[in-house]
Short mmCIF file of C-alpha atoms and ligand atoms in Angstrom, two decimals:
data_model
loop_
_atom_site.label_atom_id
_atom_site.label_comp_id
_atom_site.label_asym_id
_atom_site.label_seq_id
_atom_site.Cartn_x
_atom_site.Cartn_y
_atom_site.Cartn_z
CA MET A 512 108.31 95.77 110.44
CA GLN A 513 107.58 92.32 111.84
CA GLY A 514 103.84 91.64 111.75
CA LYS A 515 103.07 94.81 109.80
CA THR A 516 101.42 94.85 106.38
CA ALA A 517 102.33 96.85 103.28
CA ILE A 518 100.38 97.40 100.06
CA ILE A 519 102.56 98.15 97.05
CA THR A 520 100.95 99.21 93.78
CA GLY A 521 102.97 98.52 90.66
CA GLY A 522 104.64 95.87 92.79
CA GLY A 523 105.34 93.61 89.84
CA SER A 524 108.37 95.54 88.59
CA GLY A 525 110.96 98.27 89.16
CA PHE A 526 110.68 100.33 92.35
CA GLY A 527 107.64 98.35 93.50
CA ARG A 528 109.39 94.99 93.38
CA GLU A 529 112.62 96.29 94.95
CA THR A 530 110.66 97.89 97.77
CA ALA A 531 108.60 94.72 98.33
CA ILE A 532 111.83 92.76 98.78
CA LYS A 533 113.27 95.40 101.11
CA LEU A 534 110.15 95.44 103.31
CA ALA A 535 109.91 91.64 103.30
CA GLU A 536 113.54 91.50 104.50
CA ARG A 537 112.40 93.61 107.45
CA GLY A 538 109.57 91.19 108.21
CA ALA A 539 106.52 92.91 106.69
CA ASN A 540 103.69 90.99 105.06
CA ILE A 541 103.22 92.17 101.48
CA SER A 542 100.19 92.79 99.30
CA ILE A 543 101.27 93.25 95.68
CA VAL A 544 98.87 95.13 93.39
CA ASP A 545 99.56 95.13 89.66
CA VAL A 546 97.86 94.76 86.26
CA SER A 547 100.45 92.14 85.35
CA LYS A 548 99.57 88.80 86.88
CA GLU A 549 102.84 87.18 85.87
CA GLN A 550 105.09 89.94 87.24
CA GLY A 551 103.00 90.40 90.37
CA ASN A 552 103.11 86.70 91.19
CA GLU A 553 106.88 86.68 90.64
CA THR A 554 107.31 89.41 93.28
CA VAL A 555 105.07 87.46 95.65
CA LYS A 556 107.27 84.41 95.13
CA LEU A 557 110.40 86.45 95.91
CA CYS A 558 108.83 87.79 99.13
CA LYS A 559 107.70 84.34 100.25
CA GLU A 560 111.22 83.01 99.69
CA ILE A 561 112.39 85.62 102.22
CA GLY A 562 109.92 84.09 104.69
CA VAL A 563 107.00 86.52 104.94
CA ASP A 564 103.39 86.13 103.88
CA ALA A 565 102.53 87.79 100.55
CA ILE A 566 99.56 87.95 98.20
CA PHE A 567 99.02 89.17 94.66
CA ILE A 568 95.91 91.17 93.78
CA GLU A 569 95.33 91.75 90.09
CA ALA A 570 93.94 95.28 89.89
CA ASP A 571 94.06 98.40 87.74
CA VAL A 572 94.69 101.41 89.99
CA SER A 573 92.78 103.70 87.61
CA LYS A 574 89.53 101.80 88.32
CA VAL A 575 87.97 102.79 91.61
CA GLU A 576 86.23 99.43 92.08
CA ASP A 577 89.60 97.68 91.71
CA VAL A 578 91.08 100.01 94.33
CA LYS A 579 88.29 99.28 96.81
CA ARG A 580 88.84 95.58 96.15
CA TYR A 581 92.60 95.63 96.75
CA VAL A 582 92.02 97.44 100.03
CA ALA A 583 89.28 95.00 101.12
CA GLU A 584 91.23 91.88 100.12
CA THR A 585 94.36 93.07 101.96
CA VAL A 586 92.39 93.83 105.14
CA GLU A 587 90.60 90.49 104.89
CA ARG A 588 93.89 88.63 104.63
CA PHE A 589 96.13 90.61 107.01
CA GLY A 590 93.71 92.48 109.32
CA LYS A 591 95.00 96.00 108.69
CA ILE A 592 97.23 98.15 106.47
CA ASP A 593 100.28 99.76 108.12
CA MET A 594 102.25 100.91 105.09
CA PHE A 595 101.26 101.96 101.58
CA PHE A 596 103.61 102.50 98.63
CA ASN A 597 101.34 104.31 96.17
CA ASN A 598 103.59 103.74 93.21
CA ALA A 599 101.99 102.40 90.00
CA GLY A 600 102.52 104.71 87.06
CA ILE A 601 103.04 104.95 83.30
CA SER A 602 105.14 107.43 81.33
CA GLY A 603 104.11 108.28 77.76
CA SER A 604 105.31 107.99 74.18
CA GLY A 605 107.71 110.95 74.34
CA VAL A 606 106.02 113.42 72.02
CA LEU A 607 105.99 117.21 72.32
CA THR A 608 103.22 118.07 74.74
CA LEU A 609 101.11 120.05 72.26
CA GLU A 610 101.20 117.01 69.99
CA CYS A 611 100.24 114.52 72.68
CA PRO A 612 97.25 112.44 71.51
CA ASP A 613 94.18 113.18 73.65
CA ASP A 614 93.66 109.54 74.54
CA GLU A 615 97.29 109.19 75.68
CA PHE A 616 96.99 112.26 77.91
CA GLU A 617 93.79 110.86 79.38
CA ALA A 618 95.30 107.41 79.99
CA ILE A 619 98.27 108.91 81.86
CA VAL A 620 95.98 111.05 84.02
CA ASN A 621 93.82 108.03 84.75
CA VAL A 622 96.65 105.81 85.96
CA ASN A 623 99.05 108.31 87.50
CA LEU A 624 96.71 110.86 89.04
CA LYS A 625 93.34 109.21 89.53
CA GLY A 626 95.04 105.96 90.51
CA ALA A 627 97.16 107.75 93.12
CA PHE A 628 94.13 109.65 94.44
CA TYR A 629 91.89 106.57 94.71
CA GLY A 630 94.70 104.71 96.48
CA LEU A 631 95.21 107.55 98.95
CA LYS A 632 91.52 107.92 99.55
CA TYR A 633 90.66 104.29 100.21
CA VAL A 634 93.88 103.21 101.93
CA ALA A 635 94.21 106.28 104.17
CA ASN A 636 90.56 106.07 105.21
CA GLU A 637 91.15 102.43 106.16
CA MET A 638 94.29 103.45 108.13
CA LEU A 639 92.29 106.13 109.95
CA LYS A 640 89.90 103.42 111.17
CA THR A 641 92.73 101.26 112.51
CA GLY A 642 95.03 103.78 114.22
CA GLY A 643 97.21 105.18 111.43
CA GLY A 644 100.05 104.24 109.13
CA SER A 645 102.62 105.60 106.73
CA ILE A 646 102.33 106.32 103.01
CA VAL A 647 104.82 107.07 100.26
CA ASN A 648 103.56 108.43 96.94
CA THR A 649 105.75 108.05 93.88
CA ALA A 650 106.09 111.39 92.13
CA SER A 651 109.20 112.01 89.99
CA LEU A 652 111.90 114.50 89.10
CA GLY A 653 109.20 115.35 86.53
CA GLY A 654 107.01 116.35 89.49
CA VAL A 655 109.39 119.13 90.51
CA VAL A 656 110.62 120.32 87.10
CA GLY A 657 109.13 120.10 83.60
CA ILE A 658 110.34 117.24 81.40
CA PRO A 659 110.22 118.06 77.66
CA THR A 660 108.22 115.42 75.71
CA LEU A 661 106.68 114.01 78.90
CA GLY A 662 104.11 116.77 79.52
CA ALA A 663 101.22 114.60 80.69
CA TYR A 664 103.53 112.57 82.89
CA SER A 665 105.12 115.67 84.39
CA ALA A 666 101.72 117.26 85.00
CA THR A 667 100.41 114.20 86.85
CA LYS A 668 103.58 113.94 88.95
CA HIS A 669 103.31 117.63 89.96
CA ALA A 670 99.70 116.84 90.89
CA ILE A 671 100.73 113.89 93.06
CA ILE A 672 103.00 116.23 95.04
CA GLY A 673 100.07 118.64 95.46
CA LEU A 674 97.83 115.86 96.72
CA SER A 675 100.50 114.50 99.01
CA LYS A 676 101.27 117.85 100.64
CA THR A 677 97.61 118.77 100.99
CA ILE A 678 96.57 115.51 102.62
CA ALA A 679 99.64 115.70 104.87
CA GLY A 680 98.39 119.10 106.05
CA GLU A 681 94.88 117.80 106.62
CA TYR A 682 95.67 114.60 108.53
CA GLY A 683 98.97 115.22 110.34
CA ARG A 684 97.32 114.84 113.76
CA GLU A 685 95.77 111.46 112.96
CA ASN A 686 98.93 109.33 113.13
CA ILE A 687 99.20 109.09 109.37
CA ARG A 688 102.47 110.17 107.77
CA ILE A 689 102.39 110.98 104.06
CA ASN A 690 105.45 111.74 101.95
CA ALA A 691 106.34 111.79 98.27
CA ILE A 692 109.50 110.72 96.49
CA ALA A 693 110.87 112.38 93.38
CA PRO A 694 113.20 109.86 91.74
CA GLY A 695 115.33 110.91 88.80
CA THR A 696 115.84 108.52 85.92
CA ASN A 697 116.47 105.01 87.17
CA GLU A 698 117.31 101.86 85.30
CA THR A 699 113.96 100.11 85.72
CA PRO A 700 112.21 98.18 82.92
CA MET A 701 110.25 101.39 82.13
CA VAL A 702 113.48 103.23 81.30
CA LYS A 703 115.42 100.29 79.83
CA ALA A 704 112.79 100.30 77.06
CA PHE A 705 114.04 103.72 75.85
CA PRO A 706 116.62 103.92 72.97
CA SER A 707 120.22 103.52 74.26
CA GLU A 708 121.31 106.99 72.98
CA ALA A 709 118.49 108.52 75.01
CA ILE A 710 119.57 106.61 78.11
CA GLN A 711 123.19 107.76 77.63
CA ALA A 712 122.13 111.38 77.21
CA MET A 713 120.00 111.19 80.36
CA ALA A 714 122.93 109.82 82.38
CA GLU A 715 125.25 112.58 81.16
CA ALA A 716 122.77 115.25 82.23
CA VAL A 717 122.83 114.06 85.86
CA PRO A 718 125.39 115.78 88.16
CA MET A 719 126.51 112.37 89.44
CA GLY A 720 126.96 111.25 85.81
CA ARG A 721 124.87 108.11 86.03
CA LEU A 722 121.30 106.88 86.26
CA GLY A 723 119.91 105.54 89.51
CA GLN A 724 119.32 101.92 90.41
CA PRO A 725 115.92 100.78 91.73
CA HIS A 726 117.37 99.60 95.06
CA GLU A 727 118.57 103.17 95.72
CA VAL A 728 114.93 104.26 95.59
CA ALA A 729 113.70 101.26 97.58
CA ASN A 730 116.14 102.07 100.41
CA VAL A 731 114.61 105.53 100.80
CA VAL A 732 111.02 104.28 100.54
CA ALA A 733 111.64 101.63 103.20
CA PHE A 734 113.12 104.31 105.46
CA LEU A 735 110.20 106.71 104.90
CA LEU A 736 107.67 103.95 105.60
CA SER A 737 109.49 102.94 108.80
CA ASP A 738 109.32 104.45 112.28
CA ASP A 739 112.87 105.76 111.75
CA ALA A 740 111.22 108.51 109.69
CA SER A 741 108.75 109.36 112.48
CA TYR A 742 109.03 113.17 112.06
CA ILE A 743 109.13 113.29 108.25
CA HIS A 744 105.70 114.30 106.99
CA GLY A 745 104.54 116.18 103.90
CA ALA A 746 108.04 116.03 102.43
CA VAL A 747 109.14 115.55 98.83
CA ILE A 748 112.40 113.61 98.81
CA SER A 749 114.53 113.83 95.68
CA ILE A 750 116.47 110.67 94.80
CA ASP A 751 118.09 111.81 91.60
CA GLY A 752 121.88 112.09 91.73
CA GLY A 753 121.51 115.87 92.00
CA ALA A 754 119.33 116.39 88.91
CA ALA A 755 116.80 118.65 90.66
CA ALA A 756 119.63 120.85 91.97
CA LEU A 757 120.37 122.21 88.49
N1 NAD B 1578 112.03 104.51 86.33
C1 NAD B 1578 112.23 105.77 86.52
O1 NAD B 1578 113.26 106.30 86.12
C2 NAD B 1578 111.23 106.59 87.29
C3 NAD B 1578 111.61 107.89 87.67
C4 NAD B 1578 110.71 108.64 88.42
C5 NAD B 1578 109.49 108.12 88.75
N2 NAD B 1578 109.15 106.87 88.34
C6 NAD B 1578 107.84 106.38 88.75
O2 NAD B 1578 108.02 105.25 89.57
C7 NAD B 1578 106.88 104.40 89.48
C8 NAD B 1578 107.34 103.00 89.16
O3 NAD B 1578 108.07 103.05 87.97
P1 NAD B 1578 109.06 101.90 87.51
O4 NAD B 1578 110.16 102.57 86.83
O5 NAD B 1578 109.30 100.98 88.64
O6 NAD B 1578 108.16 101.25 86.39
P2 NAD B 1578 107.93 99.76 85.89
O7 NAD B 1578 107.30 99.89 84.56
O8 NAD B 1578 109.17 98.96 86.07
O9 NAD B 1578 106.85 99.23 86.94
C9 NAD B 1578 105.56 99.75 86.98
C10 NAD B 1578 104.60 98.64 87.40
O10 NAD B 1578 103.30 99.24 87.48
C11 NAD B 1578 102.37 98.36 86.87
N3 NAD B 1578 101.22 99.13 86.40
C12 NAD B 1578 101.16 99.94 85.31
N4 NAD B 1578 99.92 100.44 85.19
C13 NAD B 1578 99.19 99.94 86.22
C14 NAD B 1578 97.84 100.09 86.62
N5 NAD B 1578 96.98 100.84 85.92
N6 NAD B 1578 97.43 99.44 87.73
C15 NAD B 1578 98.29 98.64 88.43
N7 NAD B 1578 99.56 98.46 88.09
C16 NAD B 1578 100.01 99.11 86.99
C17 NAD B 1578 103.14 97.70 85.74
O11 NAD B 1578 102.53 96.48 85.35
C18 NAD B 1578 104.52 97.50 86.38
O12 NAD B 1578 104.61 96.26 87.05
C19 NAD B 1578 105.97 105.03 88.42
O13 NAD B 1578 104.99 105.80 89.08
C20 NAD B 1578 106.93 105.92 87.65
O14 NAD B 1578 106.27 106.99 87.06
C21 NAD B 1578 109.99 106.09 87.61
#
């Protein structure tokens, strides 16, 4: 990945940070997009310590003007975009779906679905101008099965898979590879914030009997973004200890 450039949304934490480190170890320059300045800058620092060039762009993926700006600033700095980890997302307060407050539902759609769509639209169009690239969209186990009390989240993650497959079908001949990942529950800051009994119950429900670790997702994302995955396109890859097999 020497000399290549990756944009990672939600790069300030969890899967985004782990993947940034993994790609930096392979020589890629990194553009971190996040709403959190502090966390985003910390990831940039970690990438620079590995020896690559990295920038932080403070942007909200749900705002189309911010998305256009993170694309433009990355191209201005690095010349082109080779890899895109379309990953920023939020979960929800864990209420029964028919009791989900309207504004919460809307906020989740804005970040998870609109944010993913805007990213795909503006990054992929930029890649089309410069000869192609590879993209990984973060869906979820909740994108392949329903998750009680996370209805809005699950709906947006199903939608991301729909977008990913459709765009893969439309642009497969243009040297752009697009895949989605469906991670099960992983011990990222998002999940560590849940009550410990809930975390324990989630681990017990997984065939492998444990939750995932962010680096186990980052390993797969780095592979999918790399040329080693040159014939994987339009796929949804589960990384869930067997949870989707039940
Ligand atoms: N952790 C899990 O178990 C799990 C499982 C399946 C899927 N996912 C998905 O993986 C992705 C990353 O999750 P994570 O667990 O690493 O979460 P995380 O909370 O550790 O990291 C998410 C990052 O996204 C940033 N972010 C949030 N809203 C944003 C916005 N509007 N614009 C830009 N940045 C924003 C946050 O500041 C944070 O740095 C999400 O899409 C999540 O839905 C997580």
